[in-house]
Short mmCIF file of C-alpha atoms in Angstrom, two decimals:
data_model
loop_
_atom_site.label_atom_id
_atom_site.label_comp_id
_atom_site.label_asym_id
_atom_site.label_seq_id
_atom_site.Cartn_x
_atom_site.Cartn_y
_atom_site.Cartn_z
CA MET E 920 17.73 -10.12 -105.67
CA ALA E 921 15.81 -12.82 -107.57
CA SER E 922 13.06 -12.46 -110.20
CA GLY E 923 10.55 -14.87 -111.63
CA ARG E 924 8.50 -14.72 -114.84
CA VAL E 925 4.70 -14.83 -114.45
CA GLY E 926 1.97 -14.66 -117.02
CA GLY E 927 -0.38 -12.08 -115.51
CA THR E 928 -1.45 -10.20 -112.44
CA ARG E 929 -3.36 -13.13 -110.92
CA SER E 930 -0.17 -14.97 -110.11
CA LYS E 931 1.55 -11.90 -108.69
CA ILE E 932 2.83 -11.86 -105.14
CA ARG E 933 3.13 -8.60 -103.28
CA GLY E 934 4.16 -7.76 -99.77
CA GLN E 935 6.60 -9.07 -97.22
CA VAL E 936 7.05 -12.51 -95.78
CA GLY E 937 9.61 -12.58 -92.97
CA ASP E 938 12.73 -10.95 -94.31
CA VAL E 939 11.67 -11.41 -97.97
CA VAL E 940 9.95 -8.63 -99.94
CA TYR E 941 7.87 -9.35 -103.09
CA GLN E 942 7.09 -6.81 -105.80
CA VAL E 943 5.61 -6.99 -109.31
CA LYS E 944 6.93 -4.94 -112.23
CA ARG E 945 4.90 -4.46 -115.44
CA ASN E 946 6.96 -4.87 -118.62
CA PRO E 947 6.51 -2.84 -121.86
CA ASP E 948 4.99 -5.86 -123.62
CA GLY E 949 2.21 -6.20 -121.06
CA THR E 950 3.72 -9.11 -119.13
CA TYR E 951 4.77 -8.98 -115.51
CA THR E 952 8.00 -9.79 -113.73
CA GLN E 953 8.06 -10.97 -110.14
CA ILE E 954 10.83 -9.28 -108.15
CA VAL E 955 12.01 -10.79 -104.89
CA TYR E 956 14.66 -9.35 -102.58
CA GLY E 957 15.75 -9.41 -98.99
CA LYS E 958 14.64 -6.72 -96.55
CA ALA E 959 17.26 -4.03 -96.11
CA GLU E 960 19.02 -4.15 -92.80
CA ASP E 961 18.90 -1.12 -90.51
CA VAL E 962 22.28 0.58 -90.57
CA THR E 963 23.26 2.46 -87.43
CA GLN E 964 26.23 4.78 -87.75
CA THR E 965 28.97 3.88 -85.33
CA ILE E 966 30.19 6.71 -83.17
CA THR E 967 33.98 6.80 -83.30
CA PRO E 968 36.38 9.16 -81.53
CA ARG E 969 37.62 10.58 -84.83
CA LEU E 970 34.08 11.27 -86.02
CA GLN E 971 33.25 13.01 -82.74
CA ALA E 972 36.47 15.02 -82.92
CA GLN E 973 35.38 16.22 -86.36
CA LYS E 974 31.99 17.24 -84.93
CA MET E 975 33.68 19.13 -82.10
CA CYS E 976 35.86 21.10 -84.52
CA THR E 977 32.93 21.78 -86.83
CA SER E 978 30.81 23.13 -83.96
CA MET E 979 33.58 25.59 -83.09
CA VAL E 980 33.82 26.98 -86.61
CA GLU E 981 30.02 27.13 -86.91
CA ALA E 982 29.91 29.33 -83.81
CA LEU E 983 32.65 31.53 -85.27
CA MET E 984 30.76 31.86 -88.55
CA ARG E 985 27.56 33.01 -86.89
CA ASP E 986 29.33 36.10 -85.54
CA LEU E 987 31.81 36.78 -88.35
CA ARG E 988 29.83 35.86 -91.44
CA GLU E 989 30.01 39.40 -92.81
CA VAL E 990 33.76 39.50 -92.23
CA GLY E 991 34.22 36.19 -94.04
CA ARG E 992 32.35 37.51 -97.08
CA VAL E 993 35.02 40.13 -97.78
CA SER E 994 38.23 38.96 -96.09
CA MET E 995 39.54 36.25 -98.43
CA GLN E 996 41.18 37.73 -101.50
CA SER E 997 41.03 34.41 -103.37
CA GLY E 998 37.23 34.49 -103.25
CA VAL E 999 35.94 36.03 -106.48
CA ASN E 1000 32.64 36.90 -104.79
CA LYS E 1001 31.18 37.08 -101.30
CA SER E 1002 29.94 33.50 -101.32
CA LYS E 1003 33.31 32.03 -102.33
CA SER E 1004 35.13 34.26 -99.87
CA LEU E 1005 32.87 32.96 -97.10
CA ASN E 1006 33.42 29.36 -98.16
CA ALA E 1007 37.19 29.89 -98.12
CA PHE E 1008 36.96 31.54 -94.71
CA SER E 1009 35.02 28.58 -93.31
CA SER E 1010 37.12 25.88 -94.97
CA PHE E 1011 40.46 27.33 -93.96
CA ASN E 1012 39.48 27.75 -90.33
CA LEU E 1013 38.02 24.26 -90.18
CA ARG E 1014 41.33 22.83 -91.42
CA LEU E 1015 43.17 25.06 -88.97
CA VAL E 1016 41.19 23.80 -85.97
CA ALA E 1017 41.30 20.17 -87.12
CA GLN E 1018 45.09 20.33 -87.45
CA ASP E 1019 45.48 21.96 -84.05
CA CYS E 1020 43.21 19.31 -82.53
CA LYS E 1021 45.52 16.57 -83.78
CA VAL E 1022 48.83 18.24 -82.99
CA HIS E 1023 47.91 19.81 -79.64
CA TRP E 1024 45.62 17.18 -78.18
CA ASP E 1025 47.21 17.33 -74.74
CA SER E 1026 48.76 20.82 -74.56
CA GLY E 1027 49.82 23.87 -76.52
CA ASN E 1028 46.38 24.29 -78.07
CA GLN E 1029 45.70 27.42 -80.11
CA PHE E 1030 41.92 27.31 -79.59
CA LEU E 1031 39.53 26.84 -76.70
CA TYR E 1032 37.80 23.48 -77.13
CA PRO E 1033 34.26 23.12 -75.73
CA PRO E 1034 32.49 20.33 -73.89
CA THR E 1035 29.09 19.44 -75.37
CA THR E 1036 27.37 21.30 -72.53
CA TYR E 1037 28.42 24.60 -74.15
CA ARG E 1038 26.26 24.00 -77.22
CA GLY E 1039 23.34 26.41 -77.41
CA GLU E 1040 24.54 28.44 -74.44
CA PRO E 1041 25.30 32.19 -74.63
CA TYR E 1042 28.95 31.31 -74.11
CA GLU E 1043 29.07 28.75 -76.93
CA CYS E 1044 31.27 30.97 -79.11
CA LEU E 1045 34.88 30.45 -78.04
CA GLY E 1046 38.22 32.13 -78.52
CA GLY E 1047 41.27 31.12 -80.49
CA ARG E 1048 43.74 32.04 -83.21
CA TYR E 1049 41.38 31.87 -86.14
CA MET E 1050 42.40 33.32 -89.48
CA ILE E 1051 40.38 36.46 -90.20
CA SER E 1052 41.85 37.43 -93.57
CA SER E 1053 44.07 36.21 -96.39
CA GLY E 1054 45.55 38.01 -99.37
CA THR E 1055 48.59 39.52 -101.04
CA CYS E 1056 48.64 43.00 -99.48
CA GLN E 1057 52.03 43.33 -97.75
CA PHE E 1058 51.21 46.24 -95.44
CA ASP E 1059 48.51 47.67 -93.17
CA VAL E 1060 47.30 51.24 -93.24
CA PHE E 1061 47.07 51.39 -89.42
CA ASP E 1062 50.12 51.57 -87.17
CA GLU E 1063 49.12 49.08 -84.46
CA CYS E 1064 46.38 46.67 -83.41
CA LEU E 1065 46.31 46.75 -79.62
CA PHE E 1066 44.60 46.13 -76.31
CA SER E 1067 45.14 48.47 -73.36
CA ASP E 1068 44.14 47.75 -69.78
CA GLU E 1069 45.39 51.23 -68.86
CA PRO E 1070 43.49 53.61 -71.15
CA TRP E 1071 43.69 56.26 -68.44
CA LYS E 1072 47.29 56.72 -69.55
CA ILE E 1073 46.00 57.66 -73.02
CA TRP E 1074 42.98 59.75 -72.03
CA ALA E 1075 43.54 61.02 -68.50
CA HIS E 1076 40.52 63.33 -68.68
CA SER E 1077 37.96 60.80 -69.86
CA GLY E 1078 37.22 58.66 -66.79
CA MET E 1079 39.09 55.63 -68.11
CA THR E 1080 40.04 54.08 -64.76
CA THR E 1081 37.28 51.43 -64.98
CA LYS E 1082 37.68 50.62 -68.67
CA PHE E 1083 39.73 48.68 -71.19
CA PHE E 1084 40.36 49.74 -74.78
CA SER E 1085 40.93 47.57 -77.81
CA GLY E 1086 41.27 48.68 -81.41
CA VAL E 1087 43.74 50.15 -83.90
CA ARG E 1088 46.06 53.14 -83.69
CA PHE E 1089 47.02 55.69 -86.35
CA ASP E 1090 49.85 58.13 -85.63
CA VAL E 1091 48.89 61.74 -86.47
CA ARG E 1092 50.77 65.02 -86.92
CA MET E 1093 48.53 67.75 -85.65
CA ASN E 1094 48.56 71.34 -86.91
CA GLY E 1095 51.00 70.74 -89.71
CA GLU E 1096 49.86 67.82 -91.86
CA THR E 1097 46.82 67.75 -94.10
CA ILE E 1098 44.40 64.84 -94.06
CA GLU E 1099 45.48 64.05 -97.62
CA ALA E 1100 49.13 63.87 -96.52
CA PHE E 1101 48.12 61.72 -93.53
CA LEU E 1102 46.38 59.24 -95.83
CA ARG E 1103 49.28 59.21 -98.27
CA ARG E 1104 51.77 58.57 -95.48
CA HIS E 1105 49.69 55.60 -94.35
CA ARG E 1106 49.36 54.38 -97.97
CA MET E 1107 45.60 54.68 -97.64
CA THR E 1108 43.06 55.63 -100.31
CA VAL E 1109 39.52 56.88 -99.73
CA LEU E 1110 38.26 53.45 -100.88
CA ASP E 1111 40.22 51.44 -98.33
CA LYS E 1112 38.78 49.78 -95.24
CA VAL E 1113 40.17 48.44 -91.97
CA TYR E 1114 38.38 45.60 -90.20
CA PHE E 1115 39.06 45.30 -86.49
CA VAL E 1116 37.88 41.94 -85.08
CA TYR E 1117 37.77 40.97 -81.42
CA PHE E 1118 36.60 38.11 -79.23
CA HIS E 1119 35.29 39.17 -75.86
CA GLU E 1120 33.56 37.90 -72.75
CA TRP E 1121 31.06 39.84 -70.70
CA GLN E 1122 28.35 39.35 -68.10
CA VAL E 1123 24.67 40.25 -68.15
CA TYR E 1124 22.73 40.71 -64.94
CA ASN E 1125 19.92 38.19 -64.44
CA PRO E 1126 17.34 39.72 -62.06
CA GLU E 1127 15.52 36.41 -61.55
CA GLU E 1128 18.66 34.71 -60.32
CA GLU E 1129 20.17 37.90 -58.89
CA SER E 1130 23.44 36.98 -60.53
CA TYR E 1131 25.43 37.65 -63.70
CA ASP E 1132 25.20 35.29 -66.68
CA PRO E 1133 28.34 34.77 -68.81
CA HIS E 1134 28.32 35.62 -72.51
CA THR E 1135 30.98 35.28 -75.21
CA GLY E 1136 31.15 36.31 -78.84
CA TYR E 1137 32.94 38.00 -81.70
CA ASP E 1138 32.37 41.56 -82.83
CA PHE E 1139 33.98 43.71 -85.49
CA ILE E 1140 34.32 47.33 -86.51
CA VAL E 1141 34.62 48.51 -90.12
CA ILE E 1142 36.75 51.66 -90.35
CA SER E 1143 36.80 53.78 -93.50
CA VAL E 1144 37.66 57.32 -94.56
CA ASN E 1145 34.86 59.79 -93.91
CA PRO E 1146 33.43 60.53 -97.38
CA HIS E 1147 32.27 63.99 -96.26
CA ILE E 1148 35.58 65.26 -94.92
CA ASN E 1149 37.70 67.73 -96.86
CA ILE E 1150 41.04 65.96 -97.21
CA SER E 1151 42.81 69.21 -98.07
CA GLU E 1152 42.24 70.46 -94.52
CA THR E 1153 45.08 70.53 -92.01
CA ILE E 1154 44.56 68.06 -89.16
CA ASN E 1155 43.59 69.84 -85.96
CA SER E 1156 41.63 69.26 -82.76
CA GLU E 1157 38.38 70.10 -84.56
CA ASN E 1158 38.58 67.54 -87.36
CA VAL E 1159 40.96 64.80 -86.19
CA ASN E 1160 38.16 62.63 -84.77
CA ASP E 1161 36.21 62.96 -88.01
CA ILE E 1162 38.82 61.50 -90.36
CA PHE E 1163 37.25 58.04 -90.10
CA VAL E 1164 33.73 56.67 -89.85
CA CYS E 1165 32.88 53.36 -88.18
CA GLU E 1166 30.29 50.65 -88.73
CA SER E 1167 29.62 48.27 -85.84
CA LEU E 1168 26.82 46.50 -83.98
CA ARG E 1169 27.99 48.04 -80.71
CA ALA E 1170 29.26 51.45 -79.66
CA THR E 1171 32.69 52.43 -80.94
CA TRP E 1172 35.36 54.66 -79.43
CA LYS E 1173 37.20 57.12 -81.68
CA ARG E 1174 39.41 59.77 -80.13
CA VAL E 1175 42.85 61.33 -80.36
CA SER E 1176 45.19 60.77 -77.42
CA ASP E 1177 45.83 63.48 -74.86
CA ASP E 1178 49.33 64.02 -76.28
CA SER E 1179 47.78 64.57 -79.75
CA ARG E 1180 50.15 62.04 -81.33
CA ASN E 1181 47.79 59.13 -82.00
CA LEU E 1182 44.25 58.56 -83.15
CA TYR E 1183 42.61 55.47 -81.64
CA VAL E 1184 39.60 53.69 -83.15
CA GLY E 1185 38.01 50.70 -81.44
CA ALA E 1186 35.84 49.68 -78.49
CA LEU E 1187 35.75 50.29 -74.76
CA PHE E 1188 35.13 47.50 -72.24
CA GLU E 1189 33.89 47.82 -68.68
CA GLN E 1190 36.05 46.38 -65.92
CA ASP E 1191 33.54 46.62 -63.08
CA THR E 1192 29.91 45.42 -63.30
CA ALA E 1193 30.08 43.96 -66.81
CA ALA E 1194 33.46 42.33 -66.11
CA GLU E 1195 34.42 42.35 -69.78
CA THR E 1196 37.60 40.79 -71.10
CA CYS E 1197 39.00 40.71 -74.61
CA PRO E 1198 41.46 37.79 -74.96
CA PHE E 1199 41.82 37.79 -78.77
CA ILE E 1200 42.06 40.65 -81.26
CA GLY E 1201 43.04 41.19 -84.88
CA ALA E 1202 42.77 43.66 -87.74
CA PHE E 1203 43.35 43.65 -91.49
CA THR E 1204 43.41 46.06 -94.40
CA ILE E 1205 41.45 46.03 -97.65
CA SER E 1206 43.57 48.19 -99.95
CA TYR E 1207 43.00 49.69 -103.40
CA LEU E 1208 46.33 51.51 -103.54
CA GLU E 1209 47.44 49.57 -106.62
CA GLY E 1210 44.11 49.95 -108.40
CA ARG E 1211 42.66 46.59 -107.44
CA LYS E 1212 41.49 44.96 -104.23
CA LYS E 1213 44.23 43.51 -102.04
CA ILE E 1214 43.87 42.16 -98.52
CA SER E 1215 46.47 41.75 -95.78
CA SER E 1216 46.67 38.35 -94.09
CA HIS E 1217 46.06 38.13 -90.36
CA PHE E 1218 45.11 35.77 -87.54
CA LEU E 1219 43.52 36.67 -84.26
CA LYS E 1220 46.17 37.04 -81.58
CA SER E 1221 46.27 37.13 -77.80
CA TRP E 1222 47.45 40.46 -76.51
CA ASP E 1223 49.65 39.26 -73.61
CA GLU E 1224 50.56 36.27 -71.44
CA ASP E 1225 47.43 36.66 -69.32
CA ALA E 1226 45.30 36.19 -72.41
CA GLU E 1227 47.27 33.01 -73.15
CA ASN E 1228 46.03 31.61 -69.83
CA TYR E 1229 42.52 31.75 -71.27
CA LEU E 1230 43.26 28.55 -73.20
CA LEU E 1231 44.51 26.55 -70.23
CA ASN E 1232 42.54 23.40 -69.32
CA HIS E 1233 40.58 23.57 -72.55
CA GLN E 1234 42.82 21.42 -74.72
CA PRO E 1235 40.95 18.62 -76.55
CA SER E 1236 41.93 15.91 -74.05
CA MET E 1237 40.29 17.79 -71.16
CA VAL E 1238 36.85 18.19 -72.78
CA PHE E 1239 36.56 15.38 -75.31
CA GLY E 1240 35.10 12.87 -72.86
CA SER E 1241 31.78 14.73 -73.03
CA TRP E 1242 31.70 14.21 -76.80
CA MET E 1243 32.07 10.46 -76.24
CA GLY E 1244 29.46 10.31 -73.49
CA THR E 1245 32.11 9.87 -70.78
CA PRO E 1246 32.65 13.39 -69.38
CA ALA E 1247 34.53 12.09 -66.35
CA VAL E 1248 37.38 10.77 -68.52
CA ARG E 1249 40.02 13.51 -68.26
CA PRO E 1250 42.37 13.49 -70.02
CA TYR E 1251 40.81 11.52 -72.87
CA PRO E 1252 43.27 9.37 -74.88
CA ASN E 1253 44.38 10.83 -78.21
CA PRO E 1254 42.40 9.12 -81.04
CA PHE E 1255 44.93 10.26 -83.65
CA VAL E 1256 47.85 8.14 -82.45
#
């Protein structure tokens, strides 16, 4: 930049000549200073593979956050409030995906990586081993987090032959143990909560196309002790299903098993017309047993080897070409080596 001294406004030059821009600045003493500088060059950001890989990972966590925002607000013990818990939830999972992208570019991926064509679609939200909670609680108040493709073995009388079940299990001792003793045995207080989180796929019938459209997403169920139940009562067939209350955006399933040994709380999935699957599940405890909030640490997990197959052919190398504008390039060379 160059400047020239002029005596007044008559000698000022303003405007642009070629690539040179002229301006006039008025000084405190009433004089004027001519300012001359070159026109700024247009800067176009270069698209690099590493930058696009970062965008791919960010889009995955953004989709996760849309469904599990309320979980993230309470699941990170290090967060002193809901906002900081959510930030920690987002940041940790972004680092988790970015690391997996680098290490498992060609195989062994822990997440399902999307081509750009998935963005904005009802199946944009994808599965993987995301972290759903982090804290110092060393136990869970439930006995098992599970998926069952044979719920008819648990509830033979309930028409379960076309359904799946996924949720948490509490063992119960009917007709001999009080609800208070049940809670104490599970190290659970009336303030505690269990969050069951699941990723599932389903289909919705499209009458215009006369076909089923695929959908994916995360859902969760908040399980807590029924505040209206009398905990001094002995557990029996009349009150066992009322020990807990559930909060969820979709219908929940809460019922004791036919053998009266276990209480299941979770969701049912249709095997036939809706063709629902549930590849990833997880649950964590928010405990006040020690007088302050503690959270157990958990990641989403696949429930068997078949669920593992869900990730096949969706490693970064098989989809990344679309992020670089070359979707036919499969596998795409690893930009991190």
